[in-house]
Structure formats: C-alpha cells, structure tokens
Short mmCIF file of C-alpha atoms and ligand atoms in Angstrom, two decimals:
data_model
loop_
_atom_site.label_atom_id
_atom_site.label_comp_id
_atom_site.label_asym_id
_atom_site.label_seq_id
_atom_site.Cartn_x
_atom_site.Cartn_y
_atom_site.Cartn_z
CA UNK A 1 76.88 116.89 78.64
CA UNK A 2 80.57 117.80 78.85
CA UNK A 3 83.26 115.14 78.54
CA UNK A 4 84.37 114.04 82.02
CA UNK A 5 87.99 114.65 82.97
CA UNK A 6 88.17 111.03 84.06
CA UNK A 7 85.88 108.20 83.02
CA UNK A 8 86.79 104.75 84.31
CA UNK A 9 84.70 101.58 83.97
CA UNK A 10 85.33 98.01 85.10
CA UNK A 11 88.83 98.70 86.46
CA UNK A 12 90.44 95.55 87.86
CA UNK A 13 93.90 94.93 89.26
CA UNK A 14 95.36 91.46 89.85
CA UNK A 15 98.73 90.78 91.46
CA UNK A 16 100.24 87.29 91.31
CA UNK A 17 102.02 86.40 94.56
CA UNK A 18 103.78 83.19 95.60
CA UNK A 19 100.74 81.06 96.35
CA UNK A 20 97.80 82.85 94.74
CA UNK A 21 96.53 85.87 92.81
CA UNK A 22 95.54 88.93 94.81
CA UNK A 23 92.51 90.86 93.53
CA UNK A 24 92.74 94.19 95.34
CA UNK A 25 90.59 96.09 92.79
CA UNK A 26 87.54 94.20 91.52
CA UNK A 27 85.78 96.34 88.95
CA UNK A 28 85.66 100.04 89.78
CA UNK A 29 83.60 102.62 87.89
CA UNK A 30 84.61 106.24 88.51
CA UNK A 31 83.71 109.48 86.77
CA UNK A 32 85.12 112.91 87.63
CA UNK A 33 84.04 116.15 85.93
CA UNK A 34 85.90 119.45 85.72
CA UNK A 35 85.60 121.39 88.96
CA UNK A 36 84.40 118.33 90.87
CA UNK A 37 85.94 116.75 93.97
CA UNK A 38 85.33 113.03 94.38
CA UNK A 39 86.47 111.45 97.64
CA UNK A 40 87.38 107.75 97.73
CA UNK A 41 87.00 106.54 101.30
CA UNK A 42 87.85 103.26 103.01
CA UNK A 43 90.27 101.57 105.39
CA UNK A 44 93.81 100.65 104.41
CA UNK A 45 93.71 97.56 102.19
CA UNK A 46 90.40 98.40 100.51
CA UNK A 47 92.02 99.13 97.13
CA UNK A 48 91.90 102.95 97.11
CA UNK A 49 95.57 103.62 96.47
CA UNK A 50 95.92 100.82 93.90
CA UNK A 51 92.93 102.29 92.05
CA UNK A 52 94.78 105.64 91.99
CA UNK A 53 98.07 104.06 90.88
CA UNK A 54 96.23 102.18 88.11
CA UNK A 55 94.71 105.45 86.85
CA UNK A 56 98.19 107.04 86.94
CA UNK A 57 99.76 104.10 85.08
CA UNK A 58 102.04 103.52 88.08
CA UNK A 59 101.17 99.96 89.09
CA UNK A 60 104.05 97.64 89.98
CA UNK A 61 105.34 95.60 87.03
CA UNK A 62 103.90 92.35 88.39
CA UNK A 63 100.35 93.78 88.51
CA UNK A 64 97.82 93.06 85.75
CA UNK A 65 95.42 95.87 84.87
CA UNK A 66 92.21 95.28 82.93
CA UNK A 67 89.34 97.69 82.31
CA UNK A 68 86.38 98.36 80.06
CA UNK A 69 87.43 102.00 79.85
CA UNK A 70 90.01 104.46 81.18
CA UNK A 71 89.42 107.79 79.44
CA UNK A 72 91.31 110.94 80.42
CA UNK A 73 89.73 114.10 78.96
CA UNK A 74 88.23 111.94 76.22
CA UNK A 75 91.46 110.11 75.33
CA UNK A 76 91.34 106.35 75.77
CA UNK A 77 94.25 105.08 77.86
CA UNK A 78 93.31 101.40 77.72
CA UNK A 79 96.45 99.78 76.38
CA UNK A 80 98.38 103.10 76.28
CA UNK A 81 102.17 102.74 76.03
CA UNK A 82 104.50 103.56 78.93
CA UNK A 83 105.75 106.48 76.85
CA UNK A 84 102.24 107.93 76.58
CA UNK A 85 101.65 107.52 80.34
CA UNK A 86 104.93 109.36 81.00
CA UNK A 87 103.81 112.22 78.75
CA UNK A 88 100.50 112.52 80.60
CA UNK A 89 101.80 112.23 84.18
CA UNK A 90 102.71 115.65 85.51
CA UNK A 91 101.03 117.24 82.50
CA UNK A 92 97.32 116.32 82.29
CA UNK A 93 97.18 114.25 85.45
CA UNK A 94 99.19 114.70 88.63
CA UNK A 95 99.36 112.98 91.98
CA UNK A 96 100.03 114.22 95.49
CA UNK A 97 101.39 111.38 97.58
CA UNK A 98 100.83 110.65 101.24
CA UNK A 99 104.38 111.20 102.44
CA UNK A 100 106.22 114.04 100.67
CA UNK A 101 109.51 113.03 102.30
CA UNK A 102 109.56 109.82 100.27
CA UNK A 103 107.90 111.33 97.17
CA UNK A 104 110.48 114.13 96.82
CA UNK A 105 114.02 113.21 95.80
CA UNK A 106 116.27 113.86 98.84
CA UNK A 107 119.33 114.43 96.59
CA UNK A 108 117.97 117.35 94.56
CA UNK A 109 117.07 120.91 95.49
CA UNK A 110 113.37 121.85 95.38
CA UNK A 111 113.96 124.26 92.49
CA UNK A 112 115.73 121.59 90.39
CA UNK A 113 112.92 119.08 90.97
CA UNK A 114 110.29 121.62 89.96
CA UNK A 115 112.18 122.82 86.89
CA UNK A 116 112.73 119.25 85.71
CA UNK A 117 108.96 118.62 85.56
CA UNK A 118 108.37 121.79 83.56
CA UNK A 119 111.21 121.17 81.14
CA UNK A 120 110.04 117.57 80.59
CA UNK A 121 106.60 118.73 79.50
CA UNK A 122 107.04 122.27 78.19
CA UNK A 123 109.68 123.88 75.99
CA UNK A 124 110.73 126.54 78.50
CA UNK A 125 114.05 128.11 79.38
CA UNK A 126 115.69 127.55 82.75
CA UNK A 127 114.79 131.10 83.85
CA UNK A 128 111.15 130.68 82.79
CA UNK A 129 110.98 127.39 84.69
CA UNK A 130 112.38 129.15 87.77
CA UNK A 131 109.82 131.97 87.44
CA UNK A 132 106.96 129.48 87.17
CA UNK A 133 108.26 127.52 90.18
CA UNK A 134 108.45 130.73 92.23
CA UNK A 135 104.92 131.66 91.18
CA UNK A 136 103.60 128.27 92.32
CA UNK A 137 105.48 128.30 95.64
CA UNK A 138 103.93 131.71 96.28
CA UNK A 139 100.50 130.42 95.32
CA UNK A 140 100.63 127.57 97.83
CA UNK A 141 101.66 129.95 100.61
CA UNK A 142 105.33 129.07 101.09
CA UNK A 143 107.22 131.89 102.82
CA UNK A 144 110.54 133.04 101.30
CA UNK A 145 110.03 131.01 98.09
CA UNK A 146 113.34 132.13 96.54
CA UNK A 147 115.21 130.65 99.49
CA UNK A 148 113.15 127.42 99.40
CA UNK A 149 114.04 126.81 95.75
CA UNK A 150 117.66 126.34 96.79
CA UNK A 151 116.89 123.99 99.69
CA UNK A 152 116.75 120.19 99.91
CA UNK A 153 113.54 118.41 101.07
CA UNK A 154 114.99 117.57 104.51
CA UNK A 155 115.42 121.31 105.21
CA UNK A 156 111.65 121.87 105.05
CA UNK A 157 108.97 120.98 107.60
CA UNK A 158 106.36 118.32 106.77
CA UNK A 159 103.73 120.95 106.03
CA UNK A 160 106.05 122.89 103.70
CA UNK A 161 107.06 119.70 101.90
CA UNK A 162 103.41 118.86 101.25
CA UNK A 163 102.87 122.41 99.93
CA UNK A 164 105.82 121.85 97.59
CA UNK A 165 104.18 118.61 96.39
CA UNK A 166 100.97 120.54 95.67
CA UNK A 167 102.93 123.24 93.82
CA UNK A 168 104.68 120.55 91.75
CA UNK A 169 101.33 118.95 90.90
CA UNK A 170 100.07 122.32 89.62
CA UNK A 171 103.14 123.21 87.51
CA UNK A 172 101.72 122.14 84.14
CA UNK A 173 98.09 123.04 84.94
CA UNK A 174 96.75 119.46 84.94
CA UNK A 175 93.11 118.59 84.32
CA UNK A 176 93.03 116.10 87.19
CA UNK A 177 94.87 115.78 90.49
CA UNK A 178 94.75 112.65 92.62
CA UNK A 179 95.60 113.38 96.25
CA UNK A 180 96.33 110.13 98.11
CA UNK A 181 95.92 110.68 101.86
CA UNK A 182 97.62 114.08 101.47
CA UNK A 183 97.35 114.98 105.16
CA UNK A 184 97.91 111.66 106.93
CA UNK A 185 101.59 112.35 107.68
CA UNK A 186 100.88 115.84 109.05
CA UNK A 187 99.76 117.09 112.44
CA UNK A 188 96.18 118.24 112.88
CA UNK A 189 96.59 122.02 112.45
CA UNK A 190 98.68 121.57 109.30
CA UNK A 191 96.14 119.05 107.98
CA UNK A 192 93.44 121.70 108.09
CA UNK A 193 95.67 124.21 106.25
CA UNK A 194 96.56 121.74 103.50
CA UNK A 195 92.93 120.69 102.99
CA UNK A 196 91.85 124.34 102.79
CA UNK A 197 94.63 125.00 100.28
CA UNK A 198 93.55 122.06 98.10
CA UNK A 199 89.92 123.21 98.25
CA UNK A 200 90.84 126.80 97.29
CA UNK A 201 93.06 125.69 94.41
CA UNK A 202 90.37 123.37 93.13
CA UNK A 203 87.85 126.20 93.28
CA UNK A 204 90.20 128.70 91.55
CA UNK A 205 91.44 126.43 88.79
CA UNK A 206 88.40 124.22 88.16
CA UNK A 207 90.49 121.06 88.02
CA UNK A 208 89.00 117.67 88.82
CA UNK A 209 90.18 116.39 92.19
CA UNK A 210 90.17 112.82 93.49
CA UNK A 211 90.76 112.84 97.23
CA UNK A 212 91.70 109.50 98.78
CA UNK A 213 91.29 109.17 102.51
CA UNK A 214 90.39 106.72 105.26
CA UNK A 215 88.79 109.54 107.26
CA UNK A 216 85.17 110.45 106.49
CA UNK A 217 85.63 113.57 108.63
CA UNK A 218 88.12 114.94 106.08
CA UNK A 219 85.67 114.83 103.18
CA UNK A 220 82.89 116.83 104.85
CA UNK A 221 82.89 120.30 103.31
CA UNK A 222 85.45 119.23 100.74
CA UNK A 223 83.93 116.62 98.41
CA UNK A 224 81.03 116.83 95.99
CA UNK A 225 80.68 113.07 95.82
CA UNK A 226 81.83 110.17 97.98
CA UNK A 227 82.81 106.72 96.79
CA UNK A 228 83.18 104.20 99.63
CA UNK A 229 85.41 101.21 98.84
CA UNK A 230 85.62 97.94 100.70
CA UNK A 231 87.47 94.82 99.64
CA UNK A 232 88.30 96.21 96.20
CA UNK A 233 84.67 97.09 95.39
CA UNK A 234 82.55 100.22 95.59
CA UNK A 235 80.02 99.51 98.34
CA UNK A 236 78.34 102.93 98.42
CA UNK A 237 78.50 106.13 96.41
CA UNK A 238 76.52 109.32 96.17
CA UNK A 239 76.46 113.06 96.77
CA UNK A 240 78.61 113.93 99.79
CA UNK A 241 75.75 115.46 101.77
CA UNK A 242 73.47 112.47 101.08
CA UNK A 243 76.00 109.87 102.13
CA UNK A 244 77.09 111.77 105.25
CA UNK A 245 73.49 112.46 106.28
CA UNK A 246 72.21 108.96 105.51
CA UNK A 247 74.91 106.31 105.19
CA UNK A 248 73.15 103.22 103.85
CA UNK A 249 75.81 100.55 103.61
CA UNK A 250 76.73 99.01 106.99
CA UNK A 251 80.43 99.61 106.23
CA UNK A 252 79.86 103.34 105.68
CA UNK A 253 77.72 103.33 108.82
CA UNK A 254 80.62 101.76 110.73
CA UNK A 255 83.06 104.39 109.41
CA UNK A 256 80.67 107.15 110.46
CA UNK A 257 80.36 105.67 113.96
CA UNK A 258 84.13 105.83 114.34
CA UNK A 259 84.42 109.63 114.04
CA UNK A 260 83.37 112.09 116.75
CA UNK A 261 80.30 114.22 115.98
CA UNK A 262 80.75 117.90 116.96
CA UNK A 263 78.19 118.82 119.62
CA UNK A 264 77.07 115.22 120.13
CA UNK A 265 80.09 113.13 121.12
CA UNK A 266 80.90 113.72 124.79
CA UNK A 267 84.39 113.94 126.24
CA UNK A 268 85.58 110.47 127.23
CA UNK A 269 82.87 108.72 125.19
CA UNK A 270 84.09 105.59 123.44
CA UNK A 271 83.83 105.85 119.66
CA UNK A 272 82.39 103.03 117.59
CA UNK A 273 84.55 100.62 115.61
CA UNK A 274 84.16 97.95 112.99
CA UNK A 275 85.16 94.54 114.35
CA UNK A 276 87.78 92.52 112.49
CA UNK A 277 90.06 93.53 109.63
CA UNK A 278 89.84 93.84 105.85
CA UNK A 279 90.35 90.29 104.51
CA UNK A 280 93.04 89.41 101.96
CA UNK A 281 91.43 89.72 98.53
CA UNK A 282 91.83 86.49 96.57
CA UNK A 283 89.52 84.45 94.30
CA UNK A 284 86.05 85.43 93.09
CA UNK A 285 83.59 86.79 95.61
CA UNK A 286 80.79 84.27 96.21
CA UNK A 287 78.95 86.32 98.87
CA UNK A 288 78.98 89.81 100.37
CA UNK A 289 82.59 90.82 100.94
CA UNK A 290 81.68 92.57 104.21
CA UNK A 291 79.76 89.62 105.68
CA UNK A 292 82.29 88.62 108.35
CA UNK A 293 82.30 92.13 109.85
CA UNK A 294 78.70 93.18 109.29
CA UNK A 295 76.41 93.46 112.33
CA UNK A 296 73.32 92.92 110.15
CA UNK A 297 74.61 89.85 108.26
CA UNK A 298 72.06 87.11 107.61
CA UNK A 299 71.73 84.03 105.43
CA UNK A 300 70.70 85.93 102.30
CA UNK A 301 74.01 87.82 102.32
CA UNK A 302 75.86 84.53 101.74
CA UNK A 303 73.79 83.35 98.77
CA UNK A 304 75.94 85.06 96.13
CA UNK A 305 77.87 88.21 95.26
CA UNK A 306 75.92 91.40 95.99
CA UNK A 307 75.24 93.81 93.12
CA UNK A 308 75.52 97.60 93.34
CA UNK A 309 71.99 99.04 93.14
CA UNK A 310 70.23 102.39 93.14
CA UNK A 311 69.19 103.73 96.54
CA UNK A 312 67.87 107.20 95.65
CA UNK A 313 68.90 109.92 93.25
CA UNK A 314 72.56 109.30 92.40
CA UNK A 315 72.94 107.17 95.54
CA UNK A 316 74.16 103.56 95.10
CA UNK A 317 74.70 100.76 97.62
CA UNK A 318 75.94 97.18 97.50
CA UNK A 319 73.78 95.57 100.18
CA UNK A 320 70.56 93.55 100.49
CA UNK A 321 69.14 95.77 103.26
CA UNK A 322 66.22 98.12 102.41
CA UNK A 323 67.43 101.32 100.74
CA UNK A 324 65.24 103.44 103.04
CA UNK A 325 67.53 102.55 105.95
CA UNK A 326 64.74 100.73 107.82
CA UNK A 327 64.95 97.45 109.70
CA UNK A 328 68.33 97.98 111.36
CA UNK A 329 68.88 97.33 115.03
CA UNK A 330 71.43 99.93 116.22
CA UNK A 331 72.37 97.69 119.17
CA UNK A 332 73.65 95.14 116.63
CA UNK A 333 76.94 97.10 116.53
CA UNK A 334 77.61 96.10 120.13
CA UNK A 335 77.40 92.39 119.27
CA UNK A 336 79.75 90.28 117.19
CA UNK A 337 78.45 89.58 113.67
CA UNK A 338 76.14 86.59 113.53
CA UNK A 339 77.53 83.38 112.04
CA UNK A 340 75.26 83.61 109.03
CA UNK A 341 76.42 80.42 107.38
FE1 SF4 B 401 75.82 93.26 105.68
FE2 SF4 B 401 74.42 91.58 104.21
FE3 SF4 B 401 74.52 94.12 103.52
FE4 SF4 B 401 76.65 92.55 103.26
S1 SF4 B 401 74.71 92.37 102.15
S2 SF4 B 401 76.64 94.61 104.07
S3 SF4 B 401 76.47 91.23 105.06
S4 SF4 B 401 73.59 93.25 105.40
#
C-alpha cells in the first residue's frame, strides 16, 4: 500500500470566544491518495473550511489544534513549527481559496506574485520564474499570458483570477491541493470551466485533490470519494457513486433533496430543504448533532453521541437508522422534526 499524500486522524479545533469555547471540528479522519479527489461536503458552518485551514497550518492564532495524526506524504506535522509549515505551503501543499479577489494581493502584479512563490521555494532566477509563470498561465488557459503577468488582480475577470489562483497553486508541483469552494464566487458557465480545468489538471498531474463545497451537484463526476460533514463531524463517507446513488445519513439525504435532478425535477417544482440552521458548536455532544433538524429523529437518537459505523464496503454513516436504507417515511421531510425528548 502506498503512503497517502494526506493522512489525518482525530483532528479537532477549539476556539475560545468571550463566553465559551467553540468546537467547530470535533475529530476528523481524512485520507487522500495520489491521484484521488476527495470532496468534503456540507453547509456553511459545518467545519469544512476550518478543517482545511488546520491542514494548511493557517488557523487563527486563538484556535487550538489537536490531532492523533497529521501526516503529509509520510512526514508528521503534529507539532510542526510555523517555519516548517511555511516551507510546505505553496511547495508540497497548496490551497485555492473561494474568492480570488481577496486571496490575491491587490497591490502587486500577477507576475510578481507568481515569481515570489517560486523564488521562496526554489532557487531560480527571475527570468526562470517568469518562464515558469508563463507556462502555468498557458496551462490554465489564460489568453495573452505575457500581458496578464504585468496586470493587477482588479484588471482580470473573476474567472481569470481563479485561473491565476490555480496556476499559482501548481507553480511548485505540490502533492496536494485543497480547493475551498473554488467556484462559489463565479457565474455558472465559468464554474463549469473551472471545475473541468481542476479535473483535467488532477488527471494530468496525479496530485491529490481535496474539493470543499456545499453543493453535492458539483462533486458528481469530479470526486472519487465524498466526506459529508455536519456540526464538525463526519456524518457519512464513501465512494462518490455509492453516496450519490444511496445517501444513507438523513443530512446527506436532505442535501440531495435540495438539488435538481436532470430529467426528473420539473420546471417550477419546489426543491426540498433541510429545516433549521447548523447550531453553534459548543460543549461535548451528548446526542446526535443533527437531531433538531432530522425528520426521522426518535428517542434513541438522544440517548448519547452517535458513533460512525460501517454501512457497506467503504461506506460509513453516523446514524442509528438501518444501513440498508429501510424504514424511512419519505413524507417525514414535509413535517417538522418530532420533539424526540
Ligand atoms: Fe436522525 Fe437519529 Fe440518525 Fe441523528 S441518529 S441522523 S436524529 S435518525
């Protein structure tokens, strides 16, 4: 078995705030192999982005990170110094952020920002850095790349800026790229282009890709595996096709109900939704974290925290319901969750 590009176990993040301690990430296990795309899916506030920032060593200073293991290409990063994280970021691991306008420095030309990354991590001349930057801008399909190198971020469209971010992530040929909602700030046609570009690059280079999104529709045809997060925990994970064909956790089911199905959803038909909002994550969980929003909630769900368990080959779920998907009343989604307590 080859060493995974990323191997994370028991990742927790705690953030002290005025009156309490927030626990937005409650013990995440995540493995990514070379050439694999793993999608982390969930609503805003489920802990996806903080999980990514923890893996990148980019948590805010006030946050406390604990883990059983964070290994990047076999190197243990538990307790790594800030200096070591800085050496790895942009080199072995890179991140594509949601909004390139805020991720790029508005005061520097594209070419200068790209060259700086290369010269931080590689001993290259200014002309070699420029050549490499041009090569990458070409690779990500930016027209007139020589001209773009001399421009500032505000002179580019949103789609071009995101292509620049992808080119910057690829500069040092990283082993792993984390793309955090890389298409959310773009319009629909550009979204499709960017996703296709990411998929092609991943296929060509064999890097590991972690794709963070709130949209299950985005991961179809893109991801090998799906990890569904809710309330800082993994509530379901498995092969992409398995999870999309047979979502077992009620939260995943709710996410699936909220996207149109080509050929099935009729024009004007109201899409499903999950009632309520993601609760603020504080204290230890003493029952299922999804209980207040779950249409199938019953007394057993409140008896204690729910463990992640096997539900088929490589398929895991954190729920007391039968793993064969039986015993669910589909009309339950039209009612408010039962008061199970
Ligand atoms: Fe719903 Fe209970 Fe399953 Fe939680 S454990 S998701 S409340 S059925």
